[in-house]
Amino acid sequence: MFQITKRDELPTWQGVLIRIGSILAGVLLASFIIAILGFDPVKTFAALIGGSFGSSSALINTVTIAIPLAITALGLAIAFRMKFWNIGGEGQIIMGCVFATFVSHNMPASTPGVVLILLMGVAGFLGGAIWALIPGLFRVYLRTNETLFTLMMNYIALCIVQYLHFVLWRDPAAKGFPKIKAIQEQAHLPMLFGVHIGFIVAIVLGVLVFLLIRKTKLGFEIRVVGESAPTANYAGINVRQVMLTGVILSGGIVGLAGMVKLAGAVYTLSPSITGNAGFTAIVIAWLSNLSAPIMLVVSVLIAALEQGSQVIQIKLNVPSAVAAVIQGLILMSALGGEFFLRYRIVRRKREQSKSQKGDA
Amino acid sequence: MSETTTPVSEFAFSMKGISKTFGSVAANEEIDFEVRKGEIHALLGENGSGKSTLMNILSGIYQPDSGTVFVGGERKVFHSPKDSIQCGIGMVYQHFMLAEPLTAAENISVSTGGFFVHHKKESAAIRAFSEKYGMEIDPDKLTNQLSVSEKQTVEILKVLYRGARILVLDEPTAVLTPQEIRALFRVLRKMRDGGCSIVFISHKLNEVMELCDRVTVLRKGRSIETCDIKDIDAYELVEKMVGRKVDLSINRPIPKEDCKECLRIESLSLRDPDGYVKVNAASFTLNHGEILGVAGLAGSGQKELCEAIAGIAPVESGRIIFEGNDIAGKSPREIIRMGVSMSFIPEDRLGMGLVASMDITENILLKDYSFQPGVFLKTAPVREKAERIVKELEISTPGVHHPVRKLSGGNIQKVILGREIHLSPKLLITAYAVRGLDINSSYTIYNLLNEQKMKDVAILYIGEDLDVLLELCDRIMVLCAGEVTGIVDARSTTKEEIGQMMSGTRYEELKGGVDYVSNH
């Protein structure tokens, strides 16, 4: 007979071991399935790792994928700290891109790059912030459920960008091909070490978010509101104001992630611009326990998984579905490992033999 | 099963060598607990001594790591509460588990099984059944219209009606007036005389001494003593519970003569978010250097009254005058900005008052940070303060960076009390300051309150133990259903008087009644 019991808090090194162990378990599980499907697990994983970290070009690709993931996760984590379940990352990324694209399309071509990029950054922040603030206002003043609300806002944003893509902003120069005009060339983010400088933005934001949460009064208020709104109210914190500020920051940073991806990597707004980053970032935020520095690292690992699975599709002809299964299994195991951080499974002692001894 | 020779036992049930650990905490260690047929057996122990774990094992909620349960001499293994119920064991919890929209009879019969419900038949059967034990209940009344003590009667009937012969009552008197307690005791004695066995869990020793036949004391997960009540007195019981001698007297200083008024409440009324009136035209005054106790059944408006004064709950009408300034309807921050120094220690410390996952320093910062200039948080000065509070109040913690959630109830209470006292308030409001605390910590808290009183702090003390209210406070205000039914001198009043006011009799009526009798 087995039983699940809560465990005491673990020392850090044990927690790290469990996390590594659960990822390894996921790799094993995935290997098993790869083997059944007739591929060589060792080769597959070697290709996966080689394809994501093995060369400078692989590394550049991985980091490029990681940048919007990391920034989005940093933004979402601020909302999650307040127990404001912002599932609207997708919509906020899209709106960030829409606002940034609007700025680029409407500024004269003579605008210097730096000015244009800064303006687009502000616009991106605004776009995401507005998209998060709408459910935020409803949550704060009408107590609506923000989980559903933010989720639904994703689809509205998606419809808006589809309308722009196919109708309103359709580029007549594209000869009937539905496409939005690319942003101005001087608005492209400059490169450093072969990667666009979005990675610097991510690192700086990581530091800023860390400082905000840990070292500022607002961050303290955000943490108190998230832990217990009655306590916050009791301590004289204006809960509504703090929550709205936090939501604006959260949505704004996510919108900025969209702008960075637009100006740094894809240059053109399209309905598929998010690449699911708004959802993947939720996983990243929680896997990192909402800690800003850890989010940066985890984003790179998740990005490596994505990049690597693209490589194995090309190199080993592994079908894309299998690559997705590998990604899914590893993620699932990593998340499942969290269970063992909190609980342990014990075997029940045989009570019969013991009590008989006691009676005798 | 009845054909085979069932072993005859004088015990209704016995639990032998019960052990249960959670994580690294041993909640029960080799506990032996035996209850005879036809006795009322008190189970005593401080919070965390393992009472609830033991009872959860008896009711099949937990399975023991080792040890055996015998019912009627037969070894039983309970895999779920269902098994325990089938053995005739019934639990009456502190928090009632009744379906509010159903009638009393429906709540009672729902536990008996069967597919069809015969309303009339059931209701008559329940009426007859309840009369047998001297319980008064209208089976056709809707549960949400029953008073607290009636709800408790329904809970007890529910358990008895499905054939329980062993009853476990967890702190049954906490929600009752002294008069209702006496009625409950009559019922329990009748049940005992009818052959039922009752486990009575309470921390009110005088009730245990009055009602019970035998007692088992638990301490730190072990059974310390089982004996007849007549062989032991309350002081010895406390010593066994705590593990050493405890002085059970509260030293009550006389308030100074020339104390000024601190707080004046004028016909204060307020409603909860659902629109129910929670406080109705309450008026009273509170002086500096005085402890005003508030007595009343749970939910008589104590919580709302405190929250209104602290600016947390909205006020409907009336005035809250603090040293001449009306603070009614102001938010906590506005009250602080007005320079009003008031401290409020709420009922649910971890739900309101402290942040469970934050450490002691950060929790103390909660009341300090808004006075800090700039956007950044400065923890260094607060850390010293936290260390001082930990030292002064003897809070046992590995350090000031230990999350409060991991502290014991008494230490949690000391953290919030220390924080609030260190703000040197002029008014201190405490709601159930000693709830969940062990005896020793409770007396530490009483002493701290008296120290504050001597520093001219005005103290509003919401209490639930009438004996403590009578010993600690200078005056006692009684609330019933949100109304002030009387304010009396704690030194001259009696428990009976307060009990009557708790159930709605106004002080004037009480005194009027006495005069009426004396005049004739």
CSV table of C-alpha atoms in Angstrom, one decimal, chain A:
chain,number,residue,atom,x,y,z
A,1,MET,CA,0.0,0.0,0.0
A,2,PHE,CA,1.3,3.4,-0.9
A,3,GLN,CA,0.3,6.7,0.4
A,4,ILE,CA,1.0,10.3,-0.6
A,5,THR,CA,2.2,12.6,2.2
A,6,LYS,CA,3.2,16.2,2.3
A,7,ARG,CA,6.9,16.6,2.8
A,8,ASP,CA,8.8,19.2,4.7
A,9,GLU,CA,10.5,21.9,2.7
A,10,LEU,CA,13.6,20.6,1.0
A,11,PRO,CA,17.1,22.0,1.0
A,12,THR,CA,17.9,23.8,-2.3
A,13,TRP,CA,20.3,21.2,-3.6
A,14,GLN,CA,17.7,18.4,-3.2
A,15,GLY,CA,15.1,20.6,-5.0
A,16,VAL,CA,17.6,21.1,-7.9
A,17,LEU,CA,18.3,17.4,-8.0
A,18,ILE,CA,14.6,16.5,-8.2
A,19,ARG,CA,14.2,19.1,-11.0
A,20,ILE,CA,17.1,17.7,-13.0
A,21,GLY,CA,15.9,14.2,-12.3
A,22,SER,CA,12.5,14.9,-13.6
A,23,ILE,CA,13.9,16.4,-16.8
A,24,LEU,CA,16.0,13.3,-17.2
A,25,ALA,CA,13.0,11.1,-16.6
A,26,GLY,CA,11.3,13.0,-19.4
A,27,VAL,CA,14.3,12.4,-21.7
A,28,LEU,CA,14.1,8.7,-20.9
A,29,LEU,CA,10.4,8.5,-21.6
A,30,ALA,CA,10.9,10.4,-24.8
A,31,SER,CA,13.8,8.1,-25.8
A,32,PHE,CA,11.5,5.1,-25.3
A,33,ILE,CA,8.9,6.5,-27.7
A,34,ILE,CA,11.6,7.5,-30.2
A,35,ALA,CA,12.9,4.0,-30.1
A,36,ILE,CA,9.5,2.5,-30.6
A,37,LEU,CA,9.0,4.7,-33.7
A,38,GLY,CA,12.2,3.4,-35.1
A,39,PHE,CA,14.6,6.2,-34.5
A,40,ASP,CA,17.8,6.2,-32.6
A,41,PRO,CA,17.2,8.0,-29.3
A,42,VAL,CA,20.9,8.8,-28.8
A,43,LYS,CA,21.3,10.2,-32.2
A,44,THR,CA,18.1,12.1,-31.9
A,45,PHE,CA,19.0,13.8,-28.6
A,46,ALA,CA,22.6,14.4,-29.8
A,47,ALA,CA,21.1,16.2,-32.9
A,48,LEU,CA,18.7,18.1,-30.7
A,49,ILE,CA,21.4,19.4,-28.4
A,50,GLY,CA,23.8,20.0,-31.2
A,51,GLY,CA,21.1,21.8,-33.1
A,52,SER,CA,20.4,24.2,-30.3
A,53,PHE,CA,23.8,24.8,-28.7
A,54,GLY,CA,26.3,23.0,-31.0
A,55,SER,CA,27.4,25.9,-33.2
A,56,SER,CA,27.3,29.6,-33.1
A,57,SER,CA,24.5,29.8,-35.7
A,58,ALA,CA,22.5,27.2,-33.6
A,59,LEU,CA,23.1,29.2,-30.5
A,60,ILE,CA,22.0,32.4,-32.3
A,61,ASN,CA,18.8,30.8,-33.4
A,62,THR,CA,18.1,29.5,-29.9
A,63,VAL,CA,18.7,32.9,-28.3
A,64,THR,CA,16.5,34.6,-30.9
A,65,ILE,CA,13.7,32.3,-30.0
A,66,ALA,CA,14.3,32.8,-26.3
A,67,ILE,CA,14.2,36.6,-26.3
A,68,PRO,CA,10.4,37.1,-26.7
A,69,LEU,CA,9.7,34.1,-24.4
A,70,ALA,CA,11.8,35.6,-21.6
A,71,ILE,CA,10.4,39.1,-21.9
A,72,THR,CA,6.8,37.7,-22.0
A,73,ALA,CA,7.4,35.5,-19.0
A,74,LEU,CA,8.9,38.4,-17.1
A,75,GLY,CA,5.7,40.4,-17.8
A,76,LEU,CA,3.3,37.7,-17.0
A,77,ALA,CA,5.1,36.9,-13.7
A,78,ILE,CA,4.3,40.4,-12.4
A,79,ALA,CA,0.6,39.6,-12.8
A,80,PHE,CA,1.0,36.1,-11.4
A,81,ARG,CA,2.6,37.6,-8.3
A,82,MET,CA,-0.7,39.4,-7.6
A,83,LYS,CA,-2.6,36.2,-8.3
A,84,PHE,CA,-4.0,38.0,-11.4
A,85,TRP,CA,-4.1,35.1,-13.8
A,86,ASN,CA,-3.0,36.8,-17.0
A,87,ILE,CA,-3.5,34.2,-19.7
A,88,GLY,CA,-3.7,37.0,-22.3
A,89,GLY,CA,0.0,37.0,-23.3
A,90,GLU,CA,-0.9,36.2,-26.9
A,91,GLY,CA,-3.2,39.1,-27.2
A,92,GLN,CA,-0.9,41.5,-25.5
A,93,ILE,CA,2.0,40.5,-27.8
A,94,ILE,CA,-0.2,41.0,-30.8
A,95,MET,CA,-1.4,44.4,-29.7
A,96,GLY,CA,2.2,45.4,-28.9
A,97,CYS,CA,3.1,44.5,-32.4
A,98,VAL,CA,0.0,46.3,-33.9
A,99,PHE,CA,0.8,49.5,-32.0
A,100,ALA,CA,4.5,49.3,-33.0
A,101,THR,CA,3.7,48.6,-36.6
A,102,PHE,CA,1.3,51.5,-36.6
A,103,VAL,CA,4.0,53.9,-35.4
A,104,SER,CA,6.5,52.6,-38.0
A,105,HIS,CA,4.0,52.9,-40.8
A,106,ASN,CA,3.1,56.5,-39.9
A,107,MET,CA,6.4,58.0,-39.2
A,108,PRO,CA,8.3,59.7,-42.0
A,109,ALA,CA,11.1,57.7,-43.6
A,110,SER,CA,13.5,60.3,-42.5
A,111,THR,CA,13.0,59.5,-38.8
A,112,PRO,CA,16.3,58.4,-37.2
A,113,GLY,CA,16.4,54.7,-36.3
A,114,VAL,CA,16.9,55.3,-32.6
A,115,VAL,CA,13.9,57.6,-32.3
A,116,LEU,CA,11.7,55.3,-34.3
A,117,ILE,CA,12.7,52.3,-32.2
A,118,LEU,CA,12.1,54.1,-29.0
A,119,LEU,CA,8.7,55.3,-30.2
A,120,MET,CA,7.8,51.8,-31.3
A,121,GLY,CA,8.9,50.5,-27.9
A,122,VAL,CA,6.6,52.9,-26.1
A,123,ALA,CA,3.8,52.0,-28.5
A,124,GLY,CA,4.4,48.3,-28.0
A,125,PHE,CA,4.3,48.8,-24.2
A,126,LEU,CA,1.1,50.8,-24.5
A,127,GLY,CA,-0.6,48.3,-26.8
A,128,GLY,CA,0.0,45.4,-24.4
A,129,ALA,CA,-0.8,47.5,-21.4
A,130,ILE,CA,-4.2,48.6,-22.8
A,131,TRP,CA,-5.0,45.0,-23.7
A,132,ALA,CA,-4.3,43.9,-20.1
A,133,LEU,CA,-5.8,46.9,-18.5
A,134,ILE,CA,-9.3,46.2,-19.9
A,135,PRO,CA,-9.7,42.9,-18.1
A,136,GLY,CA,-7.9,44.5,-15.2
A,137,LEU,CA,-10.5,47.2,-14.8
A,138,PHE,CA,-13.3,44.7,-15.0
A,139,ARG,CA,-11.6,42.5,-12.4
A,140,VAL,CA,-11.0,45.3,-10.0
A,141,TYR,CA,-14.3,47.1,-10.3
A,142,LEU,CA,-16.7,44.4,-11.2
A,143,ARG,CA,-15.0,41.3,-9.9
A,144,THR,CA,-15.1,39.5,-13.2
A,145,ASN,CA,-12.9,36.4,-13.7
A,146,GLU,CA,-9.7,37.6,-15.3
A,147,THR,CA,-8.6,34.2,-16.4
A,148,LEU,CA,-11.4,33.9,-18.9
A,149,PHE,CA,-11.4,37.5,-19.7
A,150,THR,CA,-7.7,37.7,-20.6
A,151,LEU,CA,-8.0,34.5,-22.6
A,152,MET,CA,-10.9,35.8,-24.6
A,153,MET,CA,-9.0,39.0,-25.3
A,154,ASN,CA,-6.4,36.8,-27.2
A,155,TYR,CA,-9.0,35.9,-29.7
A,156,ILE,CA,-10.2,39.5,-30.1
A,157,ALA,CA,-6.6,40.6,-30.7
A,158,LEU,CA,-6.1,37.7,-33.2
A,159,CYS,CA,-9.2,38.8,-35.1
A,160,ILE,CA,-8.0,42.4,-35.2
A,161,VAL,CA,-4.7,41.4,-36.6
A,162,GLN,CA,-6.4,39.1,-39.2
A,163,TYR,CA,-8.5,42.0,-40.3
A,164,LEU,CA,-5.4,44.2,-40.6
A,165,HIS,CA,-3.6,41.5,-42.4
A,166,PHE,CA,-6.3,40.7,-45.0
A,167,VAL,CA,-8.1,44.0,-45.3
A,168,LEU,CA,-7.1,47.2,-43.7
A,169,TRP,CA,-3.3,47.2,-43.8
A,170,ARG,CA,-3.0,44.8,-46.7
A,171,ASP,CA,0.0,45.8,-48.7
A,172,PRO,CA,-1.1,46.7,-52.3
A,173,ALA,CA,2.5,46.3,-53.4
A,174,ALA,CA,2.4,42.6,-52.5
A,175,LYS,CA,0.5,41.8,-55.7
A,176,GLY,CA,-2.6,40.2,-54.2
A,177,PHE,CA,-0.7,38.2,-51.6
A,178,PRO,CA,-2.3,39.1,-48.2
A,179,LYS,CA,0.5,40.7,-46.3
A,180,ILE,CA,1.1,43.7,-44.1
A,181,LYS,CA,3.9,46.0,-45.2
A,182,ALA,CA,7.1,45.4,-43.3
A,183,ILE,CA,8.3,48.0,-40.8
A,184,GLN,CA,10.8,50.6,-41.9
A,185,GLU,CA,14.3,49.4,-42.3
A,186,GLN,CA,15.9,51.9,-39.9
A,187,ALA,CA,13.5,50.4,-37.2
A,188,HIS,CA,15.3,47.0,-37.3
A,189,LEU,CA,17.0,46.4,-34.0
A,190,PRO,CA,20.8,46.5,-34.3
A,191,MET,CA,22.8,43.3,-34.0
A,192,LEU,CA,25.4,42.4,-31.4
A,193,PHE,CA,27.3,39.1,-31.5
A,194,GLY,CA,25.0,38.1,-34.4
A,195,VAL,CA,21.9,38.4,-32.3
A,196,HIS,CA,19.6,41.4,-32.3
A,197,ILE,CA,19.9,43.5,-29.1
A,198,GLY,CA,16.6,42.2,-27.8
A,199,PHE,CA,18.7,39.9,-25.6
A,200,ILE,CA,20.1,43.0,-23.9
A,201,VAL,CA,16.5,44.2,-23.4
A,202,ALA,CA,15.6,40.9,-21.9
A,203,ILE,CA,18.5,40.9,-19.5
A,204,VAL,CA,17.9,44.5,-18.5
A,205,LEU,CA,14.2,43.8,-17.9
A,206,GLY,CA,15.1,40.7,-15.9
A,207,VAL,CA,17.2,42.9,-13.6
A,208,LEU,CA,14.5,45.6,-13.4
A,209,VAL,CA,11.7,43.2,-12.7
A,210,PHE,CA,13.8,41.5,-10.0
A,211,LEU,CA,14.5,44.9,-8.4
A,212,LEU,CA,10.9,46.0,-8.8
A,213,ILE,CA,9.6,42.9,-6.9
A,214,ARG,CA,12.3,42.6,-4.3
A,215,LYS,CA,13.5,46.1,-3.6
A,216,THR,CA,10.8,48.6,-4.2
A,217,LYS,CA,7.7,49.7,-2.3
A,218,LEU,CA,5.5,48.9,-5.3
A,219,GLY,CA,6.9,45.4,-5.5
A,220,PHE,CA,6.3,44.9,-1.9
A,221,GLU,CA,2.7,46.0,-2.3
A,222,ILE,CA,2.3,43.7,-5.3
A,223,ARG,CA,3.5,40.8,-3.2
A,224,VAL,CA,1.3,41.6,-0.3
A,225,VAL,CA,-1.8,42.0,-2.6
A,226,GLY,CA,-1.0,38.7,-4.2
A,227,GLU,CA,-0.6,36.9,-0.9
A,228,SER,CA,-3.7,38.3,0.8
A,229,ALA,CA,-5.8,41.2,-0.4
A,230,PRO,CA,-7.5,41.6,3.0
A,231,THR,CA,-4.1,42.0,4.6
A,232,ALA,CA,-3.1,44.6,2.0
A,233,ASN,CA,-6.3,46.5,2.7
A,234,TYR,CA,-5.7,46.2,6.4
A,235,ALA,CA,-2.2,47.6,6.0
A,236,GLY,CA,-3.6,50.6,4.2
A,237,ILE,CA,-2.5,49.5,0.7
A,238,ASN,CA,-4.8,50.7,-2.1
A,239,VAL,CA,-5.4,47.3,-3.5
A,240,ARG,CA,-7.2,48.5,-6.7
A,241,GLN,CA,-4.5,51.0,-7.5
A,242,VAL,CA,-1.7,48.5,-6.9
A,243,MET,CA,-3.4,45.8,-9.0
A,244,LEU,CA,-4.0,48.1,-11.9
A,245,THR,CA,-0.5,49.4,-11.8
A,246,GLY,CA,0.8,45.8,-11.8
A,247,VAL,CA,-1.5,44.8,-14.6
A,248,ILE,CA,-0.3,47.7,-16.7
A,249,LEU,CA,3.3,46.8,-16.1
A,250,SER,CA,2.6,43.1,-16.9
A,251,GLY,CA,0.7,43.8,-20.1
A,252,GLY,CA,3.1,46.5,-21.1
A,253,ILE,CA,6.2,44.3,-20.8
A,254,VAL,CA,4.4,41.5,-22.7
A,255,GLY,CA,3.5,44.1,-25.4
A,256,LEU,CA,7.2,45.1,-25.5
A,257,ALA,CA,8.1,41.5,-26.1
A,258,GLY,CA,6.0,41.6,-29.2
A,259,MET,CA,7.6,44.8,-30.3
A,260,VAL,CA,11.1,43.3,-29.8
A,261,LYS,CA,10.2,40.3,-31.8
A,262,LEU,CA,8.8,42.4,-34.6
A,263,ALA,CA,11.7,44.9,-34.7
A,264,GLY,CA,14.4,42.3,-34.0
A,265,ALA,CA,13.4,39.2,-35.9
A,266,VAL,CA,10.4,39.1,-38.1
A,267,TYR,CA,10.0,42.7,-39.3
A,268,THR,CA,6.4,42.1,-40.5
A,269,LEU,CA,3.2,41.9,-38.5
A,270,SER,CA,1.2,38.8,-39.3
A,271,PRO,CA,-1.5,36.7,-37.5
A,272,SER,CA,1.1,34.1,-36.5
A,273,ILE,CA,3.6,36.6,-35.0
A,274,THR,CA,3.3,35.3,-31.4
A,275,GLY,CA,4.5,31.8,-32.2
A,276,ASN,CA,2.6,30.8,-29.1
A,277,ALA,CA,5.0,32.7,-26.9
A,278,GLY,CA,2.1,34.0,-24.8
A,279,PHE,CA,1.3,30.5,-23.7
A,280,THR,CA,4.8,29.0,-23.5
A,281,ALA,CA,5.8,31.9,-21.3
A,282,ILE,CA,3.2,30.9,-18.7
A,283,VAL,CA,5.0,27.6,-18.4
A,284,ILE,CA,8.3,29.3,-18.2
A,285,ALA,CA,7.1,31.7,-15.5
A,286,TRP,CA,5.9,28.8,-13.3
A,287,LEU,CA,8.8,26.5,-13.9
A,288,SER,CA,11.0,29.4,-12.7
A,289,ASN,CA,8.8,29.9,-9.6
A,290,LEU,CA,8.3,33.5,-10.9
A,291,SER,CA,11.9,34.3,-10.2
A,292,ALA,CA,13.2,36.8,-12.8
A,293,PRO,CA,16.8,35.5,-13.1
A,294,ILE,CA,15.6,31.9,-13.4
A,295,MET,CA,13.1,32.8,-16.1
A,296,LEU,CA,15.9,34.1,-18.3
A,297,VAL,CA,17.7,30.7,-18.0
A,298,VAL,CA,14.6,28.6,-18.4
A,299,SER,CA,13.6,30.6,-21.5
A,300,VAL,CA,16.8,29.6,-23.2
A,301,LEU,CA,16.3,25.9,-22.3
A,302,ILE,CA,12.7,26.0,-23.7
A,303,ALA,CA,13.9,27.8,-26.7
A,304,ALA,CA,16.6,25.2,-27.2
A,305,LEU,CA,14.0,22.5,-27.1
A,306,GLU,CA,12.1,24.3,-29.9
A,307,GLN,CA,15.1,25.0,-32.0
A,308,GLY,CA,16.5,21.5,-31.5
A,309,SER,CA,13.3,19.8,-32.5
A,310,GLN,CA,13.3,21.8,-35.7
A,311,VAL,CA,16.7,20.6,-36.4
A,312,ILE,CA,15.9,16.9,-35.8
A,313,GLN,CA,13.0,17.3,-38.3
A,314,ILE,CA,15.4,18.4,-40.9
A,315,LYS,CA,18.4,16.3,-40.1
A,316,LEU,CA,16.9,13.0,-39.1
A,317,ASN,CA,13.5,13.3,-40.8
A,318,VAL,CA,11.8,12.9,-37.6
A,319,PRO,CA,8.2,13.9,-38.2
A,320,SER,CA,7.1,17.2,-36.7
A,321,ALA,CA,4.5,15.4,-34.6
A,322,VAL,CA,7.2,13.3,-32.9
A,323,ALA,CA,9.3,16.4,-32.3
A,324,ALA,CA,6.2,17.9,-30.6
A,325,VAL,CA,5.8,14.7,-28.5
A,326,ILE,CA,9.4,15.0,-27.4
A,327,GLN,CA,8.9,18.6,-26.3
A,328,GLY,CA,5.7,17.8,-24.6
A,329,LEU,CA,7.1,14.8,-22.7
A,330,ILE,CA,10.1,16.7,-21.4
A,331,LEU,CA,7.9,19.7,-20.3
A,332,MET,CA,5.4,17.4,-18.7
A,333,SER,CA,8.0,15.7,-16.7
A,334,ALA,CA,9.6,18.9,-15.6
A,335,LEU,CA,6.2,20.2,-14.4
A,336,GLY,CA,5.4,16.8,-12.9
A,337,GLY,CA,8.6,17.0,-10.9
A,338,GLU,CA,7.0,19.9,-9.0
A,339,PHE,CA,4.7,17.3,-7.4
A,340,PHE,CA,7.7,15.5,-5.8
A,341,LEU,CA,9.0,18.8,-4.4
A,342,ARG,CA,5.9,19.0,-2.3
A,343,TYR,CA,4.8,15.4,-1.7
A,344,ARG,CA,6.5,12.1,-1.3
A,345,ILE,CA,5.1,8.6,-1.6
A,346,VAL,CA,5.6,6.3,1.3
A,347,ARG,CA,4.9,2.7,1.8
A,348,ARG,CA,2.6,2.0,4.7
A,349,LYS,CA,4.0,-0.1,7.4
A,350,ARG,CA,2.3,-3.4,7.9
A,351,GLU,CA,0.2,-2.5,10.8
A,352,GLN,CA,-1.1,-6.0,11.5
A,353,SER,CA,2.3,-7.5,12.3
A,354,LYS,CA,3.1,-4.6,14.5
A,355,SER,CA,-0.1,-4.5,16.5
A,356,GLN,CA,0.1,-8.2,17.1
A,357,LYS,CA,3.5,-7.8,18.5
A,358,GLY,CA,2.2,-5.0,20.7
A,359,ASP,CA,-0.7,-7.2,22.0
A,360,ALA,CA,1.6,-10.1,22.9
